mmCIF file of N, CA and C in Angstrom:
data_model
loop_
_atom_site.group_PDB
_atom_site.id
_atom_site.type_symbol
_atom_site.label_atom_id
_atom_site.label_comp_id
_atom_site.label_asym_id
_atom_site.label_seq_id
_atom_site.Cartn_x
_atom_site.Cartn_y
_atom_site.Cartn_z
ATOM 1 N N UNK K 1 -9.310 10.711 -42.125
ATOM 2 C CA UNK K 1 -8.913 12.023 -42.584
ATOM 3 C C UNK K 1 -7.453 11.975 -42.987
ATOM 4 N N UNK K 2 -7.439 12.605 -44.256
ATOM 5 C CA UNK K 2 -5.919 12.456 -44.420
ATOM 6 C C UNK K 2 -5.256 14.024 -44.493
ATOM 7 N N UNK K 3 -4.257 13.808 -43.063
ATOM 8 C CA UNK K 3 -3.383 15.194 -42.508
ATOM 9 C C UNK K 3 -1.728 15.424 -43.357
ATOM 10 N N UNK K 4 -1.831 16.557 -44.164
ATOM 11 C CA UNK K 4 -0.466 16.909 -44.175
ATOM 12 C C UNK K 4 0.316 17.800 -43.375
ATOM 13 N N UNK K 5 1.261 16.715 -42.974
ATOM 14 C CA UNK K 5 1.859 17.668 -41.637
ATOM 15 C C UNK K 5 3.367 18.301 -42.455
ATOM 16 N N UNK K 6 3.872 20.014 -42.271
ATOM 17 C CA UNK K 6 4.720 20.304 -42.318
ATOM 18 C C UNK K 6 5.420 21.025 -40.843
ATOM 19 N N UNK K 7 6.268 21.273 -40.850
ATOM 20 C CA UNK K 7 7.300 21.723 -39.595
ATOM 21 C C UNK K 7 7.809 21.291 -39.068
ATOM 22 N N UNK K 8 8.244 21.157 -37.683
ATOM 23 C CA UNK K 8 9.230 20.432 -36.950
ATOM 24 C C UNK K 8 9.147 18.808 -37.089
ATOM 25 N N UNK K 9 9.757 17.922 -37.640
ATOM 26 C CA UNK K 9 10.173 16.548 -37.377
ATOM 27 C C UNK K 9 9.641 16.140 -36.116
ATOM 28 N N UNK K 10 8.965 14.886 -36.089
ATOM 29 C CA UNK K 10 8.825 14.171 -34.860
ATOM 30 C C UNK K 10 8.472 12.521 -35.394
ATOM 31 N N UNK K 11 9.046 11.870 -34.197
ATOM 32 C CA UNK K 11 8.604 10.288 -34.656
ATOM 33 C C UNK K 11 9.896 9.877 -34.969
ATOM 34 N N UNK K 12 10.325 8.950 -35.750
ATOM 35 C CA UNK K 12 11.806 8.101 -36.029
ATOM 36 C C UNK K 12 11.979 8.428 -37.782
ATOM 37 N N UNK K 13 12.296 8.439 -38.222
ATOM 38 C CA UNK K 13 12.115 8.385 -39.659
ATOM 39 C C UNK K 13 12.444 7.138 -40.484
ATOM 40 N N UNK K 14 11.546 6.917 -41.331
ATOM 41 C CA UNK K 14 11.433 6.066 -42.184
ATOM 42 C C UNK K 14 10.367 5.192 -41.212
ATOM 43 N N UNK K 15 9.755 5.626 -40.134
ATOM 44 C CA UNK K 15 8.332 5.086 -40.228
ATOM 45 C C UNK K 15 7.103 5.903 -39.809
ATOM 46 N N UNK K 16 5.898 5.025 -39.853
ATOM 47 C CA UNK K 16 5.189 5.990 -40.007
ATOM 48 C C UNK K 16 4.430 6.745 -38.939
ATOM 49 N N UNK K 17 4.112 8.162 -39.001
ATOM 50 C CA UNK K 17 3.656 8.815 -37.703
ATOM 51 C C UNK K 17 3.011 8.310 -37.021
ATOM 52 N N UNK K 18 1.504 7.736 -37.785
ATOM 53 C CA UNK K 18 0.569 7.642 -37.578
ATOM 54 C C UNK K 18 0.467 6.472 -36.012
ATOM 55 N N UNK K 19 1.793 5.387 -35.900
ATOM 56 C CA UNK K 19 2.130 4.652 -34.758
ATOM 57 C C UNK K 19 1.871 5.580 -33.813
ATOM 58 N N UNK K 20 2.028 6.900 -33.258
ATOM 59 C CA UNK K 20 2.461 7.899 -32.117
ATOM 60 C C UNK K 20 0.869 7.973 -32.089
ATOM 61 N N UNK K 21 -0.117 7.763 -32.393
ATOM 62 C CA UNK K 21 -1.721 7.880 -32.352
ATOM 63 C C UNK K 21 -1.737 6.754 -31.922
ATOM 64 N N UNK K 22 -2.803 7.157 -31.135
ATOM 65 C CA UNK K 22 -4.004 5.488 -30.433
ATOM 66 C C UNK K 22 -4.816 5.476 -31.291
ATOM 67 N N UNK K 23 -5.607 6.337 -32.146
ATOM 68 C CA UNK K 23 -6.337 5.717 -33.215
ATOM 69 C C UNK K 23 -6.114 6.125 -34.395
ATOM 70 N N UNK K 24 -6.099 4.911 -35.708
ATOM 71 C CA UNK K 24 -5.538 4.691 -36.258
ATOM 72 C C UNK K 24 -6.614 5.613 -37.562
ATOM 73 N N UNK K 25 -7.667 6.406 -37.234
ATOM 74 C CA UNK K 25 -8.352 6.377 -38.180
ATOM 75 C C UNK K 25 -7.830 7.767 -39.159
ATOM 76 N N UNK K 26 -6.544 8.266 -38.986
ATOM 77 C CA UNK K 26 -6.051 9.449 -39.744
ATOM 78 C C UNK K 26 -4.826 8.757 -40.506
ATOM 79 N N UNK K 27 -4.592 9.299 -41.673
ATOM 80 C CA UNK K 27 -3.397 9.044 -42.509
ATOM 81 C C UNK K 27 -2.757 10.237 -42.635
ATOM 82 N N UNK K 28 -1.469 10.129 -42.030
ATOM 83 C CA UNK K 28 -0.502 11.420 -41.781
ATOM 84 C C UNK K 28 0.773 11.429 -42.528
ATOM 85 N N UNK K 29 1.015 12.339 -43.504
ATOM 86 C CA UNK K 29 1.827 12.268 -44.658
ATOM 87 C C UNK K 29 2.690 13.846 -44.328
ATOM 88 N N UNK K 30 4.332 13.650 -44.428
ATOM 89 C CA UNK K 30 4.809 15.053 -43.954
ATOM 90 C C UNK K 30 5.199 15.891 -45.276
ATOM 91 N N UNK K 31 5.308 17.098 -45.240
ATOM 92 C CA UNK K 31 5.873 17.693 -46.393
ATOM 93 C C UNK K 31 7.436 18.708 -45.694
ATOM 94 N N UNK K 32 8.333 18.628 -46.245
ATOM 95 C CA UNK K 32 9.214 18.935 -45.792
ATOM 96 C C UNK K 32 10.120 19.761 -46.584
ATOM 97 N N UNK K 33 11.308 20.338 -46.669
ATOM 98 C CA UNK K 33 12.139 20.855 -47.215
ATOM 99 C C UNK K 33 13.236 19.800 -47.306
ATOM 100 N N UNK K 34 13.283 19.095 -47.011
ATOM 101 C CA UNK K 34 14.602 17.888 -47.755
ATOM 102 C C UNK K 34 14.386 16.859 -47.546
ATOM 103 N N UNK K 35 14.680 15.793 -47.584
ATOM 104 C CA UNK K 35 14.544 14.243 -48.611
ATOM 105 C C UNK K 35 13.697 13.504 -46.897
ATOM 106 N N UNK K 36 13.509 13.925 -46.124
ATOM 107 C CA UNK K 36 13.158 12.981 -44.812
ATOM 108 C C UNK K 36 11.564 12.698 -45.425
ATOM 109 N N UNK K 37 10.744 13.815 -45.487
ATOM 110 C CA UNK K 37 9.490 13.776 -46.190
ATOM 111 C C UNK K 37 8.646 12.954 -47.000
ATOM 112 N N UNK K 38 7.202 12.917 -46.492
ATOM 113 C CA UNK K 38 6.660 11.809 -47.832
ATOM 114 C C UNK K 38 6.809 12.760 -49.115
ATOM 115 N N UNK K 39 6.969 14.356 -48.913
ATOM 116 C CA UNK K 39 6.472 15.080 -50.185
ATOM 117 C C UNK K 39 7.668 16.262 -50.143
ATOM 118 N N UNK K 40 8.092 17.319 -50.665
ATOM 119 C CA UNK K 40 9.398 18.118 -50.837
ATOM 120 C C UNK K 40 8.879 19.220 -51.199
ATOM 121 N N UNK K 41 9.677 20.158 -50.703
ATOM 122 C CA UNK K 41 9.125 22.118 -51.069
ATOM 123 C C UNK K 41 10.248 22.934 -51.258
ATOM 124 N N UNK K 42 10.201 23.233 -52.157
ATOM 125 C CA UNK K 42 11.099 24.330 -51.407
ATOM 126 C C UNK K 42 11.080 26.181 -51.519
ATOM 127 N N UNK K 43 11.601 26.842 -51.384
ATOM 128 C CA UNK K 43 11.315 28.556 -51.609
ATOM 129 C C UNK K 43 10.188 29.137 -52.650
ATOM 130 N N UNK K 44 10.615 28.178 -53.788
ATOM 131 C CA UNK K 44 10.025 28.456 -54.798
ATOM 132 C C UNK K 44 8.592 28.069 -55.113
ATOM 133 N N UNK K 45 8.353 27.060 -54.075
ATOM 134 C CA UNK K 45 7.173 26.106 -54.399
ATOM 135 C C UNK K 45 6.251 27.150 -53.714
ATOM 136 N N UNK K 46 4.922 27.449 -54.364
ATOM 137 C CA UNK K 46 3.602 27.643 -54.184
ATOM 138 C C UNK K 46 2.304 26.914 -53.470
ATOM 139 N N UNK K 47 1.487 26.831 -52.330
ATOM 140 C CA UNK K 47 1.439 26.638 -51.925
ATOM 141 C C UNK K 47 0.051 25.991 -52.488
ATOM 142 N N UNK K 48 -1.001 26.560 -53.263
ATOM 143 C CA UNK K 48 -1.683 26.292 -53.874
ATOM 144 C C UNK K 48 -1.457 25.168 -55.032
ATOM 145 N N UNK K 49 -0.203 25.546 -56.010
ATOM 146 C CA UNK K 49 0.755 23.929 -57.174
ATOM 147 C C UNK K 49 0.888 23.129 -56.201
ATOM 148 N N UNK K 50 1.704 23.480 -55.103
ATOM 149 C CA UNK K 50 2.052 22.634 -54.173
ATOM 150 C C UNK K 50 1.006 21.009 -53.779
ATOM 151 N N UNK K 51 -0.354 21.549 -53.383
ATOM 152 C CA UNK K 51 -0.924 21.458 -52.921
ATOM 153 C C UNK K 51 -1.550 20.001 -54.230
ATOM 154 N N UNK K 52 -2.331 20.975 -55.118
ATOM 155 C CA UNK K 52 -2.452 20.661 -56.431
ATOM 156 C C UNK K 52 -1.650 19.068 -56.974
ATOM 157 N N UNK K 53 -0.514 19.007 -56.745
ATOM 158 C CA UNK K 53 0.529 18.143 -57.157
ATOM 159 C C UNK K 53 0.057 16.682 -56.140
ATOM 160 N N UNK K 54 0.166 17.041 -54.919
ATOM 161 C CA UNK K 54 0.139 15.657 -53.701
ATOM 162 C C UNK K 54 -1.404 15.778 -53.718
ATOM 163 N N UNK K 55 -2.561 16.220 -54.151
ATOM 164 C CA UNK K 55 -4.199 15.480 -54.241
ATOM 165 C C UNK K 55 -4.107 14.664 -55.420
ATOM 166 N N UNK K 56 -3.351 14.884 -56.376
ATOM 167 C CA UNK K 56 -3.584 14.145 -58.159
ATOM 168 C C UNK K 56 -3.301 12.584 -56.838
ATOM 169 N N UNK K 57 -1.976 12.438 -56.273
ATOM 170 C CA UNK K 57 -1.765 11.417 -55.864
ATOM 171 C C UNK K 57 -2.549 10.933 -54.591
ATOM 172 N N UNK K 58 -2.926 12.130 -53.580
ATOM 173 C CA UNK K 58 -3.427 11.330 -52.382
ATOM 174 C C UNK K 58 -3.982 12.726 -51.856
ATOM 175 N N UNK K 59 -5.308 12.494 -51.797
ATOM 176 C CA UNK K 59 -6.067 13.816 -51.208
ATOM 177 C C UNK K 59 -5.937 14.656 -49.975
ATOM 178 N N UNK K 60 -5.859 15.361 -49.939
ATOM 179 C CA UNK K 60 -5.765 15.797 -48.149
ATOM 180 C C UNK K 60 -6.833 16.626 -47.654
ATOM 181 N N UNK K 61 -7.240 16.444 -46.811
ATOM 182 C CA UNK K 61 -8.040 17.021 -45.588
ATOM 183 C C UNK K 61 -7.734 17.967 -44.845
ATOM 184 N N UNK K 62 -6.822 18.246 -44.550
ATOM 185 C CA UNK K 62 -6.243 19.424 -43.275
ATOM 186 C C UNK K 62 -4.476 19.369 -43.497
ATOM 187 N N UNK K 63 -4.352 20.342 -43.663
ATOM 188 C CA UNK K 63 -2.736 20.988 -43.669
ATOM 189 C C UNK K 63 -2.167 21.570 -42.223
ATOM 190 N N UNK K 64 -1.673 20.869 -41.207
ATOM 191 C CA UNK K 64 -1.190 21.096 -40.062
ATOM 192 C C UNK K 64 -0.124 21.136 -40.142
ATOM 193 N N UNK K 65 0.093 22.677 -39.995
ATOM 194 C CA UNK K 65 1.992 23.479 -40.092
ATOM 195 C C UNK K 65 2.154 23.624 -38.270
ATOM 196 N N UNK K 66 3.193 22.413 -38.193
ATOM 197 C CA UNK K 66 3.668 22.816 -36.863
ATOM 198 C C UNK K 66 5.114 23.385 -36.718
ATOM 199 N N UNK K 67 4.663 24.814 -35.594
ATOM 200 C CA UNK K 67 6.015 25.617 -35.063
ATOM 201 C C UNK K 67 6.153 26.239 -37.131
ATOM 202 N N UNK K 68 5.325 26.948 -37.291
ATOM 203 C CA UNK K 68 5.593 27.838 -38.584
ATOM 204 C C UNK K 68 6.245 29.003 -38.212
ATOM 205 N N UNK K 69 6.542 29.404 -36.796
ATOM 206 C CA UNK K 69 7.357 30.216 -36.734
ATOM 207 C C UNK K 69 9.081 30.217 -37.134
ATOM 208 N N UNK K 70 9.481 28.220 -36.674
ATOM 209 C CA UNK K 70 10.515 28.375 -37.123
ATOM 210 C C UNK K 70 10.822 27.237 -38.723
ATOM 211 N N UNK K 71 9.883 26.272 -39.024
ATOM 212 C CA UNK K 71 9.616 26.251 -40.291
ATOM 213 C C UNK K 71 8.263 26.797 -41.087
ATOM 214 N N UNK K 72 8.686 27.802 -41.666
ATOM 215 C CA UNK K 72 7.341 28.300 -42.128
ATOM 216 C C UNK K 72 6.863 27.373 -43.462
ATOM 217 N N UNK K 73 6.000 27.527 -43.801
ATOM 218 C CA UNK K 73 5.105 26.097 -44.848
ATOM 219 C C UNK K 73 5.444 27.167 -46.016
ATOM 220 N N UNK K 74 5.167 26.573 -47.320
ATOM 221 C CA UNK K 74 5.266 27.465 -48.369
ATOM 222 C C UNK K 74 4.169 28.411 -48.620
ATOM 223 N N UNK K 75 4.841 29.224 -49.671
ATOM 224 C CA UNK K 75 4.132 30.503 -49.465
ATOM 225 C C UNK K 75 2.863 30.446 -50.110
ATOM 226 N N UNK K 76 1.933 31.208 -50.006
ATOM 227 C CA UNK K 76 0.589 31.186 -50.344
ATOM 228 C C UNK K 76 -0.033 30.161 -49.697
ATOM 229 N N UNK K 77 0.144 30.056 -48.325
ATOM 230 C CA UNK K 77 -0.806 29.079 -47.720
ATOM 231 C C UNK K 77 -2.123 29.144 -47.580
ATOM 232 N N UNK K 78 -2.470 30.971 -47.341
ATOM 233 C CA UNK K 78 -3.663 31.340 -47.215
ATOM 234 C C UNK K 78 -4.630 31.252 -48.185
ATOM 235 N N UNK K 79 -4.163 30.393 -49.382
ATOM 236 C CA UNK K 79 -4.951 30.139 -50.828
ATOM 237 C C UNK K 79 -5.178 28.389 -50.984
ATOM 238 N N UNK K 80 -4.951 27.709 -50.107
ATOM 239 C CA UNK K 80 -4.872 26.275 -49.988
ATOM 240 C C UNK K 80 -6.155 26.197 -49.855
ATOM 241 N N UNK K 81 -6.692 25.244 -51.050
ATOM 242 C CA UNK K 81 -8.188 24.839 -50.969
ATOM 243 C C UNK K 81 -8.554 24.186 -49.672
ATOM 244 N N UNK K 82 -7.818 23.819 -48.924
ATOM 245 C CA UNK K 82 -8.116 22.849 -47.693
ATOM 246 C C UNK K 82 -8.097 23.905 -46.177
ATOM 247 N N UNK K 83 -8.503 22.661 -45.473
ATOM 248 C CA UNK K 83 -8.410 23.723 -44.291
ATOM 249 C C UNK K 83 -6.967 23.821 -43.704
ATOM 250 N N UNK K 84 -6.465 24.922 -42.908
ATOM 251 C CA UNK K 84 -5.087 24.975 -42.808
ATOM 252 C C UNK K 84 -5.026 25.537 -40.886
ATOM 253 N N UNK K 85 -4.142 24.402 -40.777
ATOM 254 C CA UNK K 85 -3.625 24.575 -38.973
ATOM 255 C C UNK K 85 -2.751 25.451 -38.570
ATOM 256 N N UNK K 86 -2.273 26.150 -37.781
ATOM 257 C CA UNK K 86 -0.900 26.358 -37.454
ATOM 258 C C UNK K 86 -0.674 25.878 -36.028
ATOM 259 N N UNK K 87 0.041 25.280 -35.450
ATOM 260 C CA UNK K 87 0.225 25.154 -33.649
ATOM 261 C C UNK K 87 1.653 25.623 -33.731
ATOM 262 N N UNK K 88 1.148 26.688 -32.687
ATOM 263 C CA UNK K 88 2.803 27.789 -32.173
ATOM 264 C C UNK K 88 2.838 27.313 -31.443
ATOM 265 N N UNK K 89 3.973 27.131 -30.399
ATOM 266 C CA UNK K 89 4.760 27.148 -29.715
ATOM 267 C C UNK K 89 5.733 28.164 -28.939
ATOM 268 N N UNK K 90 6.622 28.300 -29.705
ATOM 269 C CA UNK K 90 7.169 29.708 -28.888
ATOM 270 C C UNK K 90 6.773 30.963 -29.530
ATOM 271 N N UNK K 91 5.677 31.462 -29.516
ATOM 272 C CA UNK K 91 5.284 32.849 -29.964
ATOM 273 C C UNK K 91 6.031 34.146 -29.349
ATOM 274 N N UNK K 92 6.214 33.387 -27.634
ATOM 275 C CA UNK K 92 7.065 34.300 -26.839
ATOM 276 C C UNK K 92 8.630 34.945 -27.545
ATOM 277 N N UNK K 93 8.646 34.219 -28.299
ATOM 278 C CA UNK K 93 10.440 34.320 -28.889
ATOM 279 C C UNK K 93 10.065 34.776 -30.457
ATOM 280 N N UNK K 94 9.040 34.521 -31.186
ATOM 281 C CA UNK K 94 8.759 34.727 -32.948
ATOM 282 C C UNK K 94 7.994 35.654 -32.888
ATOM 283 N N UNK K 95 7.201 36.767 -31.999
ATOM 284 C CA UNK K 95 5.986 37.190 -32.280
ATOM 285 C C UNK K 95 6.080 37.979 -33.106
ATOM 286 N N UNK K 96 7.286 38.978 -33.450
ATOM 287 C CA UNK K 96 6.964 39.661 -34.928
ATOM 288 C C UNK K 96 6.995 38.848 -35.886
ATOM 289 N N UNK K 97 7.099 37.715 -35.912
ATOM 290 C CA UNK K 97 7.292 36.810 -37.318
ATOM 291 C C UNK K 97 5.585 36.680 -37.427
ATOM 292 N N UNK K 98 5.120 35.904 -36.059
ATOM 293 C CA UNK K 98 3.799 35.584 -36.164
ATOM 294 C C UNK K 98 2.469 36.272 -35.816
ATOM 295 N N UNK K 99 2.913 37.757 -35.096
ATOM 296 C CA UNK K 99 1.869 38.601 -35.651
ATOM 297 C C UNK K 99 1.685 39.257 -37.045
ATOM 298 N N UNK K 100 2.502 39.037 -37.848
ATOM 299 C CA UNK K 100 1.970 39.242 -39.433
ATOM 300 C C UNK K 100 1.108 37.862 -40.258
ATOM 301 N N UNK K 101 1.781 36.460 -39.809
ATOM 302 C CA UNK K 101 1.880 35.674 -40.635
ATOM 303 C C UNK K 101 0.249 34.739 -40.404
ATOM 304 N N UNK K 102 0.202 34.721 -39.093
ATOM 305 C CA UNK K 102 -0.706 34.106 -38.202
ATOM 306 C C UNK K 102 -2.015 33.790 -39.308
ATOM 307 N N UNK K 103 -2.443 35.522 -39.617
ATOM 308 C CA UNK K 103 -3.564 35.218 -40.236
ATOM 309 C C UNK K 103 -4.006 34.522 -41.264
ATOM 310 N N UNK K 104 -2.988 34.155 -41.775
ATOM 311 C CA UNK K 104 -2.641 33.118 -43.509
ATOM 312 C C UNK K 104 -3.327 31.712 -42.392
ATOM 313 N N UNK K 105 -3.749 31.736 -41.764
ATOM 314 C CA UNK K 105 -4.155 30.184 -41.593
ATOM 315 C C UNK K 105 -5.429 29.972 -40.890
ATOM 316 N N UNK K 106 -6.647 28.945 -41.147
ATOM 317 C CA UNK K 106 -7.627 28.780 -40.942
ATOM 318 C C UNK K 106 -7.877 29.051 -39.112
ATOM 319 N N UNK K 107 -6.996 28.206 -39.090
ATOM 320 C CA UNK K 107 -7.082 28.177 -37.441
ATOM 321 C C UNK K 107 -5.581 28.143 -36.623
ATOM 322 N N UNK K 108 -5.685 28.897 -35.642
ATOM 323 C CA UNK K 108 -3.848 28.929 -34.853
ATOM 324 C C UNK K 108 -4.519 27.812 -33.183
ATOM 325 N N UNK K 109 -3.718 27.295 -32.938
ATOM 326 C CA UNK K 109 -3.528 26.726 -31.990
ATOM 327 C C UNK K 109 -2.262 26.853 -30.979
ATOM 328 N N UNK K 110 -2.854 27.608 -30.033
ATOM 329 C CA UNK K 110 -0.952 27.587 -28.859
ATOM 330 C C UNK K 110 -1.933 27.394 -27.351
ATOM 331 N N UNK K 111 -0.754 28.161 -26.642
ATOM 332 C CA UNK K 111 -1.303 27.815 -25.366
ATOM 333 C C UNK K 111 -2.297 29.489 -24.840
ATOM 334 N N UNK K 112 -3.152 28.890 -23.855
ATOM 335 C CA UNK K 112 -4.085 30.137 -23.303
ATOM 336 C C UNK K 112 -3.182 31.577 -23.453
ATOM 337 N N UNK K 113 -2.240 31.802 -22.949
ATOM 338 C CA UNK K 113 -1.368 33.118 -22.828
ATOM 339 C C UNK K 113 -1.378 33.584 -24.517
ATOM 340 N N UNK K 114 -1.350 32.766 -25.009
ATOM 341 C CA UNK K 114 -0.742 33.070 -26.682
ATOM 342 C C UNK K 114 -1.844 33.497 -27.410
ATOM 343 N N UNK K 115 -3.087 32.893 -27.213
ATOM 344 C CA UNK K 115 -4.294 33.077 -28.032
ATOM 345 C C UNK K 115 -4.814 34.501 -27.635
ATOM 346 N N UNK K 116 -4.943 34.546 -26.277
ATOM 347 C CA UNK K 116 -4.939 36.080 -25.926
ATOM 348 C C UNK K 116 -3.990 37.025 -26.585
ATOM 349 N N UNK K 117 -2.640 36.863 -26.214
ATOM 350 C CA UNK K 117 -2.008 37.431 -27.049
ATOM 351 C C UNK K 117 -1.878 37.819 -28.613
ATOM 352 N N UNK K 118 -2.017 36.436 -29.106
ATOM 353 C CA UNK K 118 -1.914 36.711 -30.498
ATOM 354 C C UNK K 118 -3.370 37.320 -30.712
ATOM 355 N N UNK K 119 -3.972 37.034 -30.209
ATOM 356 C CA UNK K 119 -5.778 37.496 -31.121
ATOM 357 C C UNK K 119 -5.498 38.658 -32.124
ATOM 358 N N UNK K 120 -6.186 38.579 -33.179
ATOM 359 C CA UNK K 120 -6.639 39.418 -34.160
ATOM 360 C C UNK K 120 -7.187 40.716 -33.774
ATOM 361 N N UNK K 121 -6.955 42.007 -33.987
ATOM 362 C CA UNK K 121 -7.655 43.097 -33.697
ATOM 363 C C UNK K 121 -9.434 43.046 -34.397
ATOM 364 N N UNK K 122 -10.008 43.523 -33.588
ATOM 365 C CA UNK K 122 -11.436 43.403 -34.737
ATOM 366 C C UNK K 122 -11.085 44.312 -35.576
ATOM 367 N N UNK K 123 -11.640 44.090 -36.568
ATOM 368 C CA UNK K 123 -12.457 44.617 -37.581
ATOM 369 C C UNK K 123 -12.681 45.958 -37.342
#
């Protein structure tokens, strides 16, 4: 499966994530706001072109935005042909950011307290 990861930095840079896994069977490519990145965004970029631009070169599978509370992914995520992650973290400290934003993404991932918390009102 090939994962594009945007948000918080992790790992050493200039190699590749995918070492921090025991199995090797995912290819993990980051998108970032400045030059550390396999791929670059910035304010202006669309999330859908965005998107569009890095499959011509290398397809992706799942868009995992980690901590979008404090880097948020570009805009129009909720239009990304792919499936789209978010894992919060401190919701306790962003929640007006991420009770609006939350729903732009396929699936949210945090801890038990948060999912309760954040849940969606029904319908």
């Amino acid at each position: 499966m090939n994962v594009l990861s945007t948000g918080l930095p992790f790992g050493t840079p200039g190699e590749p994530i995918a070492q921090f896994y025991s199995r090797q069977d995912h290819e993990i490519r980051t998108l970032t706001t400045d030059a550390t990145g396999d791929y670059h965004y910035t304010a202006e970029d669309l999330a859908p072109e965005l998107l569009a631009r890095i499959n011509e070169e290398w397809p992706v599978d799942l868009w995992l935005c980690w901590c979008p509370e404090v880097c948020p992914p570009p805009r129009q995520i909720e239009d990304a042909d792919v499936r789209t992650v978010a894992i919060v973290s401190d919701w306790t400290v962003y929640f007006p950011q991420l009770e609006v934003n939350l729903a732009r993404f396929d699936l949210v991932v945090t801890d038990a307290l948060g999912a309760q918390t954040l849940r969606l009102p029904s319908a």
